[in-house]
Short mmCIF file of C-alpha atoms and ligand atoms in Angstrom, two decimals:
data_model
loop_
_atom_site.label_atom_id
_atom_site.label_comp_id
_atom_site.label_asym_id
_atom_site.label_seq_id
_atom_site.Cartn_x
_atom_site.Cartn_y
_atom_site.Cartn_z
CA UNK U 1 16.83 25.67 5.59
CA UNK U 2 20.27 24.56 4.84
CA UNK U 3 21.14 24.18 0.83
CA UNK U 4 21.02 20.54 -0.58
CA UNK U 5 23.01 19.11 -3.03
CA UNK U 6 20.07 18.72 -4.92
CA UNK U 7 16.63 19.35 -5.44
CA UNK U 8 14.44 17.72 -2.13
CA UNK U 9 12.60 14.68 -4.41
CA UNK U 10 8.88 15.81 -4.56
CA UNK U 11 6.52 14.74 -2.06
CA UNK U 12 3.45 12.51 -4.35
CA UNK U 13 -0.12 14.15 -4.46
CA UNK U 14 -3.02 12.03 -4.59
CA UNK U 15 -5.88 14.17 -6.02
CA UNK U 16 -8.96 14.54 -3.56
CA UNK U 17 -12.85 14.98 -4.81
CA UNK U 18 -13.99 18.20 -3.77
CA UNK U 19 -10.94 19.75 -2.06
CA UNK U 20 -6.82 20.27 -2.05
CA UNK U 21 -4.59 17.00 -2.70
CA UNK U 22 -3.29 14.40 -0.40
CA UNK U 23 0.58 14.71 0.24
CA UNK U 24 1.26 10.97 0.68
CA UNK U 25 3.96 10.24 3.51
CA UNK U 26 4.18 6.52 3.92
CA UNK U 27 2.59 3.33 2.62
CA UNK U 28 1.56 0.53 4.55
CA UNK U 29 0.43 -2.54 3.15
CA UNK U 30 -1.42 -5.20 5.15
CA UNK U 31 -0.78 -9.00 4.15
CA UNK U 32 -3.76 -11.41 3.93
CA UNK U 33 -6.92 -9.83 5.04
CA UNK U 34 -9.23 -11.84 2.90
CA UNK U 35 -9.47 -15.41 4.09
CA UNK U 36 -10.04 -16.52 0.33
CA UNK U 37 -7.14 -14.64 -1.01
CA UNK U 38 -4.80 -16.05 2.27
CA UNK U 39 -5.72 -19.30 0.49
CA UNK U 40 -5.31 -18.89 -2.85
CA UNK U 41 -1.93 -18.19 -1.68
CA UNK U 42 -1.43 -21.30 -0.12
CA UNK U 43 -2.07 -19.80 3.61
CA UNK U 44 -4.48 -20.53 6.51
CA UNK U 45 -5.69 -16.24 8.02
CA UNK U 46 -3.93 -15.96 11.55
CA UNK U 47 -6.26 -14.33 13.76
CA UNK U 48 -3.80 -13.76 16.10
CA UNK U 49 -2.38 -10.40 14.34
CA UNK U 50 -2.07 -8.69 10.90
CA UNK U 51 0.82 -8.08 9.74
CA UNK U 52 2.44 -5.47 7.86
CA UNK U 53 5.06 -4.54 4.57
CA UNK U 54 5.31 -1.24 3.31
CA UNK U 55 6.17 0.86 0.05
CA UNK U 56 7.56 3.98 -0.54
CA UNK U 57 5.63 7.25 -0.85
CA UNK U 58 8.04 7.33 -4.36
CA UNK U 59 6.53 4.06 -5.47
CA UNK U 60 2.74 5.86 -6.12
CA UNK U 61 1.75 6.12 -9.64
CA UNK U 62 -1.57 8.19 -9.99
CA UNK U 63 -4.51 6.54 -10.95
CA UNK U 64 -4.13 7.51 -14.89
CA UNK U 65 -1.26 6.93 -15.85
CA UNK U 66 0.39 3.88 -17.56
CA UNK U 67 2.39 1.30 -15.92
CA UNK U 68 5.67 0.38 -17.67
CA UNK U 69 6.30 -3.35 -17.22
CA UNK U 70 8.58 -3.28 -14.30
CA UNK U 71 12.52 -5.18 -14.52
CA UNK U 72 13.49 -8.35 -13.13
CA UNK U 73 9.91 -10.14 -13.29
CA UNK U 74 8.01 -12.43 -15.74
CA UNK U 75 4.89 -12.40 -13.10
CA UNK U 76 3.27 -9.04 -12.84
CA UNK U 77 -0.02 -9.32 -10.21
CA UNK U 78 -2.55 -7.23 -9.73
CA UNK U 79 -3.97 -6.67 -5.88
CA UNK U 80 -6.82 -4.67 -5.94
CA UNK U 81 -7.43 -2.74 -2.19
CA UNK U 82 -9.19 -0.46 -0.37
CA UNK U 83 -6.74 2.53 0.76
CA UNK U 84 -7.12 4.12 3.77
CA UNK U 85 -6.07 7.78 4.35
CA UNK U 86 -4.45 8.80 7.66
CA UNK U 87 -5.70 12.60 8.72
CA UNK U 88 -4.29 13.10 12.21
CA UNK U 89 -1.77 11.75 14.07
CA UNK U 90 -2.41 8.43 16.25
CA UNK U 91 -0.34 6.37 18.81
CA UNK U 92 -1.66 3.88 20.43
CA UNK U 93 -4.96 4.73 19.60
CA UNK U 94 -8.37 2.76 20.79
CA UNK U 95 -10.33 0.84 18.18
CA UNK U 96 -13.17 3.09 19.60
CA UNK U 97 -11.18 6.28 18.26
CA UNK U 98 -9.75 4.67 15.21
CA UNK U 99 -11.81 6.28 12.61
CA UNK U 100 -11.43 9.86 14.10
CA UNK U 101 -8.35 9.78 12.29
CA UNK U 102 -9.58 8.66 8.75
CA UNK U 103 -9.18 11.24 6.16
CA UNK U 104 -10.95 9.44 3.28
CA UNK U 105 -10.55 6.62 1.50
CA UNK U 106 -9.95 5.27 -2.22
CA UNK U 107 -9.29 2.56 -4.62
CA UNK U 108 -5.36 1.54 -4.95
CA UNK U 109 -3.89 -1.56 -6.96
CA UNK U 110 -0.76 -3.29 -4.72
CA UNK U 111 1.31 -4.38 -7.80
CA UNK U 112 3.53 -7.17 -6.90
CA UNK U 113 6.09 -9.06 -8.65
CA UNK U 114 4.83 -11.93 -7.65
CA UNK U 115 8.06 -14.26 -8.75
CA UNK U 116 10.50 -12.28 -6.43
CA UNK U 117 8.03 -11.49 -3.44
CA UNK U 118 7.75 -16.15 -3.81
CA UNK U 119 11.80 -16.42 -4.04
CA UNK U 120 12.11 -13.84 -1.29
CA UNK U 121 9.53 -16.06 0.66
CA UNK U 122 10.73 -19.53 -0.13
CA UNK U 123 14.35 -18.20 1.32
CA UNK U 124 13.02 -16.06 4.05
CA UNK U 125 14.13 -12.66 2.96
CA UNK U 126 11.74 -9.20 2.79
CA UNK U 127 9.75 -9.12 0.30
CA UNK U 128 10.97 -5.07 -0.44
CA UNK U 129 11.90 -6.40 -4.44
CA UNK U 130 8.79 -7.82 -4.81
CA UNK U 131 6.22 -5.14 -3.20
CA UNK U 132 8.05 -2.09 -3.22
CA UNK U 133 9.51 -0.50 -6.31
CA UNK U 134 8.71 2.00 -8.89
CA UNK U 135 5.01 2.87 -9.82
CA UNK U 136 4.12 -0.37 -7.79
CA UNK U 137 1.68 1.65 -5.67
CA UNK U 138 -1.31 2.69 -8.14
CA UNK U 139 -3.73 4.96 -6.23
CA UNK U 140 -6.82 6.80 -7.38
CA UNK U 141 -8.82 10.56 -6.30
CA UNK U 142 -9.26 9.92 -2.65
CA UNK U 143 -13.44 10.54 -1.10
CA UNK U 144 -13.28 11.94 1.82
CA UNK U 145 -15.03 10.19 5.17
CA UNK U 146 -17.46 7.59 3.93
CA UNK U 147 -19.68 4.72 5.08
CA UNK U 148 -17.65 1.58 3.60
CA UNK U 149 -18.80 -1.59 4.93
CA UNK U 150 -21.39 -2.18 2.64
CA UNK U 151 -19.55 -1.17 -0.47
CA UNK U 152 -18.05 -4.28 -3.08
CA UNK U 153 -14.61 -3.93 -4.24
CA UNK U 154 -14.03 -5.42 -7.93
CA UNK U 155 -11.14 -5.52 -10.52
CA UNK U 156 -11.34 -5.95 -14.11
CA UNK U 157 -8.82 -6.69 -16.46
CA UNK U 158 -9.78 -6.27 -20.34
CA UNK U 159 -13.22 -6.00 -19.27
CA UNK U 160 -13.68 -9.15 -17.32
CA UNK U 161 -13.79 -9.18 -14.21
CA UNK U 162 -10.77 -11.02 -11.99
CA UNK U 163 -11.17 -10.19 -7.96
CA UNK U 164 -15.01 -9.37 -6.57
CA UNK U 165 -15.47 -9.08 -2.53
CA UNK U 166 -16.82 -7.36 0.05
CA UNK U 167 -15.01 -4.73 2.22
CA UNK U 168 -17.28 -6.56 4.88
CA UNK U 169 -14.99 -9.95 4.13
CA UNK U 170 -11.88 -8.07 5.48
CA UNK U 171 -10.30 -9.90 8.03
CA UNK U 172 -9.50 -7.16 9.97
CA UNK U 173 -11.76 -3.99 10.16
CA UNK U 174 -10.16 -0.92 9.40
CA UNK U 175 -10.28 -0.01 12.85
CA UNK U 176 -8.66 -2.71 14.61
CA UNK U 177 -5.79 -2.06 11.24
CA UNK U 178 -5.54 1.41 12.24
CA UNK U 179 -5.28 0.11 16.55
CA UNK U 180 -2.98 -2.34 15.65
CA UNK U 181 -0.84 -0.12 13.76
CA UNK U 182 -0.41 2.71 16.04
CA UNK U 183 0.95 0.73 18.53
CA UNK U 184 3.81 0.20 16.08
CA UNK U 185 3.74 3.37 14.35
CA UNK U 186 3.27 6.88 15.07
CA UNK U 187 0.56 7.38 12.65
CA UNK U 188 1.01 10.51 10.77
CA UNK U 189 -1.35 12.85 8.52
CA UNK U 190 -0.32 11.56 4.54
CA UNK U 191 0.29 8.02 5.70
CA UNK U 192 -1.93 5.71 3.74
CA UNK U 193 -3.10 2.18 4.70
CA UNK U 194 -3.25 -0.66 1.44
CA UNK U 195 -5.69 -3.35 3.33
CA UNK U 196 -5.42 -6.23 1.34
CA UNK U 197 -6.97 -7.65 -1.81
CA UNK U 198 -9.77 -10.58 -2.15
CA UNK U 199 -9.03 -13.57 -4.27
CA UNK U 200 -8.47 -13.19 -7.73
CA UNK U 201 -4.88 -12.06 -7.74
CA UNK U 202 -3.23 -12.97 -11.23
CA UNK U 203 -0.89 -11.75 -13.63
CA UNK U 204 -1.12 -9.20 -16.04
CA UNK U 205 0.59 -8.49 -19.48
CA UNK U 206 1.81 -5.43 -21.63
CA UNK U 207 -1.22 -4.02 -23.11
CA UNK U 208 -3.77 -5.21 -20.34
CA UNK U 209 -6.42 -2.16 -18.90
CA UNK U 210 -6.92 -2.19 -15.61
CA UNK U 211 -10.22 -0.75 -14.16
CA UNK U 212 -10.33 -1.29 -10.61
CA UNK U 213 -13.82 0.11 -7.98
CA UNK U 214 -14.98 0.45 -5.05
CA UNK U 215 -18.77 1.44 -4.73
CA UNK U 216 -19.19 4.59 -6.84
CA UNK U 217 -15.33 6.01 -5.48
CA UNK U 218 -13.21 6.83 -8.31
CA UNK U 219 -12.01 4.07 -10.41
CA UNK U 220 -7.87 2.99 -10.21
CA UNK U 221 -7.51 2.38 -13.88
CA UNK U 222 -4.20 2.02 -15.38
CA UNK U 223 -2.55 0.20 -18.78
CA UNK U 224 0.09 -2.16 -18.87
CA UNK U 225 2.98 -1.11 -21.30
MN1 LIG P 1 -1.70 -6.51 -1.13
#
């Protein structure tokens, strides 16, 4: 290997139960996938296709660790979301072999500033400011290969709860997600998959504890400061 100018930026680890850590490559996020979230938002779910944003591997803050109140925003949400962990490559990949690729899964919060991702919106620009900057992707230990579907997702802020669902109200499954995005995508071992968060979004202050589950996975828990 050649020299660099300086040292190659880490690669983020997200802790695994039972076994080595998850080297995270990229994030991809997927946009309404819970009807009543799509419209608390204001939005009607298209059927037709999901759609997609993404974050940096650099935005990841471990499950842990406090969130400083990010710049530029006066409306912090939280998104609470099932992750999805890629373990093999896939392109163009059947719905039927979706889950062959599935490393594990865990609990991740999709922190948004919520008043650029609506100015970016109202002027149709990408919504990078508002999803994707520092510690904006909060993701807990990863389980390996599990049975999901049954499983309730929840958030609580300061002890009360804000967002309860289903992983069975997803709009799409995870393996029509994981279809879908192969075809646009070379899916690659590290890349993880944010699915979308249930209604319940809101904002969150300095101070505020986040304690965010998925069946018994580990919790995403983080404080606002
Ligand atoms: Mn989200």
């Amino acid at each position: 290997m050649t020299d660099t100018v300086f040292p190659p930026r880490p690669t983020p680890v997200i802790p695994v139960e039972g076994t080595a850590g998850f080297p995270v490559g990229r994030i991809f996020c997927v946009g309404r996938n819970y009807a009543d979230h799509a419209a608390e938002m204001g939005h009607e779910v298209d059927r037709e296709a999901p759609f997609y944003f993404t974050k940096s591997a650099h935005a990841v803050l471990l499950s842990g660790q406090d969130m400083p109140y990010p710049p530029r925003t006066a409306d912090l949400h939280h998104e609470m979301e099932l992750v999805v962990a890629i373990g093999a490559t896939a392109k163009d990949i059947s719905e039927a072999d979706a889950m062959n690729v599935v490393f594990g899964y865990g609990c991740g919060l999709d922190m948004t500033r919520r008043d650029l991702q609506a100015a970016a919106k109202e002027k149709r620009r990408p919504w990078d400011t508002g999803k994707d900057f520092d510690n904006a992707a909060i993701i807990a230990p990863l389980r390996p290969t599990a049975d999901i579907d049954h499983l309730t997702i929840k958030l609580d802020v300061n002890g009360k709860t804000r967002q309860q669902a289903k992983l069975s109200d997803m709009v799409w499954s995870i393996p029509e997600i994981i279809a879908d995005l192969s075809t646009l995508y070379t899916l690659q071992p590290g890349d993880l998959i944010m699915t979308g968060t249930p209604a319940g979004v809101g904002a969150v202050v300095k101070g505020d504890v986040l304690h965010g589950t998925i069946g018994d996975f580990a919790a995403v828990e983080t404080t606002i400061i």
